[in-house]
Short mmCIF file of C-alpha atoms in Angstrom, two decimals:
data_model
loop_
_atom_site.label_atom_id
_atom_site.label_comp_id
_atom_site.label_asym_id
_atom_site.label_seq_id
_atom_site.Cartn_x
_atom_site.Cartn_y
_atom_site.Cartn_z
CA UNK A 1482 -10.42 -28.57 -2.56
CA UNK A 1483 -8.42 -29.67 0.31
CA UNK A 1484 -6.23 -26.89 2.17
CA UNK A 1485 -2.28 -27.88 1.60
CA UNK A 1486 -0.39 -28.12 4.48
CA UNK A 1487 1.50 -25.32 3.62
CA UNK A 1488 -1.55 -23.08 4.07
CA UNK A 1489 -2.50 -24.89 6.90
CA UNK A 1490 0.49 -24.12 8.80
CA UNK A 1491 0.79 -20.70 7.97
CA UNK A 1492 -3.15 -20.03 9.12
CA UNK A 1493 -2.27 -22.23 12.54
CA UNK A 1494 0.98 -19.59 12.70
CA UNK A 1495 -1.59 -16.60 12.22
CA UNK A 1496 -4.25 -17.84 14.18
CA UNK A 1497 -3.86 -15.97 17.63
CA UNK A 1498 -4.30 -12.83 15.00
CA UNK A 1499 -7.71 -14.58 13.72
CA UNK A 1500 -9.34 -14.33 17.51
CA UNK A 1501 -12.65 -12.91 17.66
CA UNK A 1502 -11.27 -11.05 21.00
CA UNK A 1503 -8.55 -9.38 18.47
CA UNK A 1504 -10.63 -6.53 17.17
CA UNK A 1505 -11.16 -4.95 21.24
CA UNK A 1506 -7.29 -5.82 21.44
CA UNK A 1507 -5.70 -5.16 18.56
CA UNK A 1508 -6.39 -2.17 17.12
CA UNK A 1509 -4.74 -1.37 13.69
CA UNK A 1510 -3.91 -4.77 12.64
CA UNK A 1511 -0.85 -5.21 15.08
CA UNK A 1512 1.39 -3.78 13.33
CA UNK A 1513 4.05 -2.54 16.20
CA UNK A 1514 3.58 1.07 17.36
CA UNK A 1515 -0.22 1.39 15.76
CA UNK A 1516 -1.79 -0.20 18.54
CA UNK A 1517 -1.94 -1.56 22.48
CA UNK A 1518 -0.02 -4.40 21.24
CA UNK A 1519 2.29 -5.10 19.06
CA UNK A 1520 3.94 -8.09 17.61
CA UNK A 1521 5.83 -9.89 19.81
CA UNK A 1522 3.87 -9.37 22.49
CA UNK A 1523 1.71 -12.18 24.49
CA UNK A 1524 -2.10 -12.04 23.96
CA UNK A 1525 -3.78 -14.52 25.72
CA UNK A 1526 -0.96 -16.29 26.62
CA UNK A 1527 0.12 -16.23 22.59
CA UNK A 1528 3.24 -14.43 21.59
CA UNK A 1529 1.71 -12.50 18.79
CA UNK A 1530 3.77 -13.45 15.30
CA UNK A 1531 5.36 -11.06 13.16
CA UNK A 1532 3.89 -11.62 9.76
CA UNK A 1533 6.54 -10.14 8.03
CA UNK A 1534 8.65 -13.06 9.20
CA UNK A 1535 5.89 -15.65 9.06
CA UNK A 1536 6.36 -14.20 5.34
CA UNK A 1537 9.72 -14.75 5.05
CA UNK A 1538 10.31 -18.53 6.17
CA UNK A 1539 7.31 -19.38 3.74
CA UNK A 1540 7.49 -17.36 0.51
CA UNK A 1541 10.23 -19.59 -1.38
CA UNK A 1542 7.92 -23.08 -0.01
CA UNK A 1543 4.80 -21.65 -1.12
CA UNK A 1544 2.79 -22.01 -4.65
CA UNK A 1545 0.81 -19.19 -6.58
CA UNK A 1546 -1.87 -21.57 -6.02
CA UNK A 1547 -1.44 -21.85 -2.35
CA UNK A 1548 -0.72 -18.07 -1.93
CA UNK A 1549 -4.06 -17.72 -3.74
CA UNK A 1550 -5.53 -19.41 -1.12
CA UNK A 1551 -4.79 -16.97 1.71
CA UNK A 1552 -5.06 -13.65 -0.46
CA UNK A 1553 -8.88 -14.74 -0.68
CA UNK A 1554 -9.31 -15.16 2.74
CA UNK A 1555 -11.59 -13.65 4.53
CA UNK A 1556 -9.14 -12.65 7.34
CA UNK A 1557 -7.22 -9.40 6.68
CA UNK A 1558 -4.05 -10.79 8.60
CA UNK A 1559 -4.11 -13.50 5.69
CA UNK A 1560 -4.40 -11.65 2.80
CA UNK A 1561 -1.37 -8.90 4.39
CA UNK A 1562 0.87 -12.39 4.51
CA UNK A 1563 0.38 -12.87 1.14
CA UNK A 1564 0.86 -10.05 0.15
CA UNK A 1565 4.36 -9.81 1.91
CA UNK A 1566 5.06 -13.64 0.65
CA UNK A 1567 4.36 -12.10 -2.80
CA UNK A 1568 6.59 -8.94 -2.51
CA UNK A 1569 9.36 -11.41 -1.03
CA UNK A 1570 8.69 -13.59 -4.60
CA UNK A 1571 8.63 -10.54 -6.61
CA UNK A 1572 11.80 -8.52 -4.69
CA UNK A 1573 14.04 -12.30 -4.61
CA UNK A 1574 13.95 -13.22 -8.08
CA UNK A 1575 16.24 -11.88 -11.28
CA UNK A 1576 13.98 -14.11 -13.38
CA UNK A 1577 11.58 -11.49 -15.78
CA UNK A 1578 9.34 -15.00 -16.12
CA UNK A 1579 8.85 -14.78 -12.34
CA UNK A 1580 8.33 -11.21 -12.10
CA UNK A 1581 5.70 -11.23 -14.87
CA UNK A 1582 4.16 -13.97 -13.12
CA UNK A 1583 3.89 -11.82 -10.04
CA UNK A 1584 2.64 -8.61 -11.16
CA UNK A 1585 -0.09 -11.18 -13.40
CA UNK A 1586 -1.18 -12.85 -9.86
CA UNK A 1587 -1.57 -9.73 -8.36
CA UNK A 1588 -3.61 -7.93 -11.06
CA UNK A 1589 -5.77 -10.76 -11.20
CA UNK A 1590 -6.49 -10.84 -7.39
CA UNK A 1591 -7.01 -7.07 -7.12
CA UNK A 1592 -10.86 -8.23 -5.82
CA UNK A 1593 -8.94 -8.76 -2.29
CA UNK A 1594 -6.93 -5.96 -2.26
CA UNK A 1595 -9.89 -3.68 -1.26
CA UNK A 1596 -8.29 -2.43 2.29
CA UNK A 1597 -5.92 0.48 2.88
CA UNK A 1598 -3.06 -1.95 4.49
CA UNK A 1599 -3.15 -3.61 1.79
CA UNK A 1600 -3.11 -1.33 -0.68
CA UNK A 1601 0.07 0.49 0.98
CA UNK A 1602 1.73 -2.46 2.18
CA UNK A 1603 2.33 -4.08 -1.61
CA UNK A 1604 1.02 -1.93 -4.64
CA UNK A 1605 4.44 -0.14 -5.50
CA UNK A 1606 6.68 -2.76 -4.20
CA UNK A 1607 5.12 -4.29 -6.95
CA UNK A 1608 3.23 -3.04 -9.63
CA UNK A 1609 4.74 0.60 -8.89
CA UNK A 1610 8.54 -1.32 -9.72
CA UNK A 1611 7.68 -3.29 -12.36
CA UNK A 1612 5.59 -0.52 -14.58
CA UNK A 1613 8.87 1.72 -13.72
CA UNK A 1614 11.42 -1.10 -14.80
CA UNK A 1615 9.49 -2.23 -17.80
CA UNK A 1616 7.83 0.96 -18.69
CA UNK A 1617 4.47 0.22 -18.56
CA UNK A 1618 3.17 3.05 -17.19
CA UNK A 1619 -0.24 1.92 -19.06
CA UNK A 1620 -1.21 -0.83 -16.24
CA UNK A 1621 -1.30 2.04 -13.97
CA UNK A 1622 -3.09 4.04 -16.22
CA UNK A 1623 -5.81 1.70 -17.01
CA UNK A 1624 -6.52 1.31 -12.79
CA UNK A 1625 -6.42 5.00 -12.18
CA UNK A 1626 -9.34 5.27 -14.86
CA UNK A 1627 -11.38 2.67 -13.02
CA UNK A 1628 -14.52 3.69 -10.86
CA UNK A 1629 -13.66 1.58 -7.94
CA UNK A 1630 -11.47 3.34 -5.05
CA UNK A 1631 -9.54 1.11 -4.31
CA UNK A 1632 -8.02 0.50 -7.94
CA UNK A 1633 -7.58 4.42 -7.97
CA UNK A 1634 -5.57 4.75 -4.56
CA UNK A 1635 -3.67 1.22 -6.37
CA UNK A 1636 -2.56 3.55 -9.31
CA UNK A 1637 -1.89 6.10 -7.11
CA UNK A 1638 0.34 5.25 -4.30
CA UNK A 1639 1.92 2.69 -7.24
CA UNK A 1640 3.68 6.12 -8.51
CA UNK A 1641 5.77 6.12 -5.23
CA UNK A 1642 8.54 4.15 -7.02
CA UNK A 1643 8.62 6.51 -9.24
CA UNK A 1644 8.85 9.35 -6.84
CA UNK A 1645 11.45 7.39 -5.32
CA UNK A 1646 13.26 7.41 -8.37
CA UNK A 1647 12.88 11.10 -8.51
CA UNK A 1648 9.88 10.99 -11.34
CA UNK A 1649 7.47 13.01 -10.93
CA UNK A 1650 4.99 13.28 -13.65
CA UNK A 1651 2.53 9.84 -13.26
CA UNK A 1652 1.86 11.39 -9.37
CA UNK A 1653 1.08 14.95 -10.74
CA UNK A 1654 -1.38 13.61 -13.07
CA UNK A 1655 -2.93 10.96 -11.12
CA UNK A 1656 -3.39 13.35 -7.99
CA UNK A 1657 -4.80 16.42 -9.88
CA UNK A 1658 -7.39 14.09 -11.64
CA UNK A 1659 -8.57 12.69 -8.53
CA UNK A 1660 -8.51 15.62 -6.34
CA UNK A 1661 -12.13 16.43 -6.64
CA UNK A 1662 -12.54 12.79 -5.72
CA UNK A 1663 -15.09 12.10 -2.97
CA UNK A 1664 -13.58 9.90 -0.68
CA UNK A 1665 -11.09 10.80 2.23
CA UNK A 1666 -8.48 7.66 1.48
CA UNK A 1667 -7.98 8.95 -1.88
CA UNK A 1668 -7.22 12.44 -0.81
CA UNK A 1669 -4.97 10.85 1.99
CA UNK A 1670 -3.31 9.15 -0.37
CA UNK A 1671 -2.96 12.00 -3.11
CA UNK A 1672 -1.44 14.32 -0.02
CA UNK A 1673 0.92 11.53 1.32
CA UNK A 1674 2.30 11.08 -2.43
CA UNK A 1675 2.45 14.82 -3.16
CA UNK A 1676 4.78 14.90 0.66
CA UNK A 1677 7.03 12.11 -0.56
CA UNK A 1678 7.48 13.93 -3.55
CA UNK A 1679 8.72 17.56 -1.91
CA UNK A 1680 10.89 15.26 -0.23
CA UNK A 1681 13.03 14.10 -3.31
CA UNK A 1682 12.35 17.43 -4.47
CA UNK A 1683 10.87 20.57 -2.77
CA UNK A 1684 10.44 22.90 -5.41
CA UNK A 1685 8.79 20.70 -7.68
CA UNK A 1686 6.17 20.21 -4.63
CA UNK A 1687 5.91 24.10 -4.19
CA UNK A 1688 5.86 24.58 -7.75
CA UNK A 1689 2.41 21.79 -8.15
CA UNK A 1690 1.11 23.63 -4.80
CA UNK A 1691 0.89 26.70 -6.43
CA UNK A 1692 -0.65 25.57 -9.18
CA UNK A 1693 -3.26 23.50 -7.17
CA UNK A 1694 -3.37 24.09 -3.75
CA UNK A 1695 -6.31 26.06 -3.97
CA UNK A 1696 -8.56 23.21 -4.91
CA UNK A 1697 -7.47 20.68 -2.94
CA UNK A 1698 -9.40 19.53 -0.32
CA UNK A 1699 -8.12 20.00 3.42
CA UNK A 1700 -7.23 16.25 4.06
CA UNK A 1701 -4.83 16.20 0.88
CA UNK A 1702 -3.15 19.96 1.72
CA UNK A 1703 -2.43 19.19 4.98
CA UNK A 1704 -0.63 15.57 4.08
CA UNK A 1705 1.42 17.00 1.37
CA UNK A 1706 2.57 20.06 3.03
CA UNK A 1707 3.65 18.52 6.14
CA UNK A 1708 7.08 18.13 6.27
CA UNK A 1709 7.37 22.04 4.88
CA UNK A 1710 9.24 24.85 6.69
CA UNK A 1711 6.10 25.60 9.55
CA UNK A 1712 5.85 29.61 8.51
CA UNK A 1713 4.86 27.94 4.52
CA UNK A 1714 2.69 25.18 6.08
CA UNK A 1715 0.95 27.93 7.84
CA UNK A 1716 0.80 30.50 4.58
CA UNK A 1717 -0.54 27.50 2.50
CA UNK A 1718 -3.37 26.49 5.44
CA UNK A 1719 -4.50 29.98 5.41
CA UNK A 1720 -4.12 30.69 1.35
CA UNK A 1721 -2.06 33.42 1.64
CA UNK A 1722 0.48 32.13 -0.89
#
């Protein structure tokens, strides 16, 4: 299949991020204030593009099909733009039609969505607002029970619409049946949704701390405790509580 020249001209807007020099340059996927450079900044004589706003002039011109296209490329700077082109469909539209047709896309091209960016960068924008607005808490359900990671930490850090909505219970029980889990992203994850949380609503943290904090492994404790009052960070780090 031939690449459209929509796709075309969105990879020859990425490409300076595509470099094979860009991995001793660009640590952290550009993103400003992660790395030596950020966007906007010249590389090679390049201006490095913002893909946020790469995002933004294409999303309305661009197809599912096309969009397809670059969330299965092998590039990770491709598959971020499509996600943000996708968010920008999602967050633009009062049409349910397009919405459903959004959260469908994405769930069906969860494959690509296999990288920690990635995951943070779209899932609640998403699948976290739509399961919220529709109440269909079950599609986040059904990924938190999968066996692959990344469709946990997907279920997961989905609940962060909810905790921005001040609802708490999808992140209690997602994070207390994966806190045994053995990788670190997931317990990053579990901490930084258990610290967004205290933050709409402190006691209901300190209240799920107590309850857990014993078990949790040190990556997760220290991530959700770490906007606390210092003396309770350090009671907690030392399980004196």
């Amino acid at each position: 299949m031939n690449e459209s020249h929509i796709v075309k001209e969105i990879r020859e807007a990425l490409a300076v991020l595509s470099l094979p020099e860009k991995a001793e340059f660009f640590p952290r996927f550009f993103k400003t204030g992660k790395g030596e450079y950020g966007e906007g900044d010249l590389f090679l004589g390049v201006k490095v593009p913002d893909q946020r706003s790469v995002a933004k002039e294409y999303y309305s011109k661009i197809n599912l099909e096309e969009l397809s296209e670059l969330l299965s490329s092998e590039y990770h700077e491709h598959r971020l733009t499509a996600l943000f082109m996708l968010i920008s469909k999602f967050e633009k539209t009062k049409d349910p039609a397009i919405k459903n047709e959004a959260v469908t896309f994405y769930l069906s091209h969860l494959p690509y969505i296999n990288n920690w960016d990635l995951v943070d960068s779209s899932c609640y924008k998403i699948l976290g607002r739509y399961a919220f607005e529709n109440q269909k808490e079950e599609i986040l359900r059904k990924l938190s029970e999968s066996e692959e990671m990344w469709r946990k930490r997907i279920a997961v850090v989905g609940t962060m619409h909810y905790v921005k909505k001040g609802v708490f219970h999808l992140t209690k029980e997602f994070v207390t049946r994966n806190l045994t889990h053995s990788h670190d992203l997931m317990h990053k994850a579990n901490g930084w949704l258990l610290r967004e949380m205290g933050q709409k609503n402190e006691a209901e943290l300190l209240a799920y701390l107590n309850l857990y904090y014993k078990e949790m492994p040190r990556t997760c404790l220290r991530y959700a405790i770490e906007k606390l009052d210092e003396n309770l960070r350090q009671d907690y780090l030392k399980g004196r509580v």
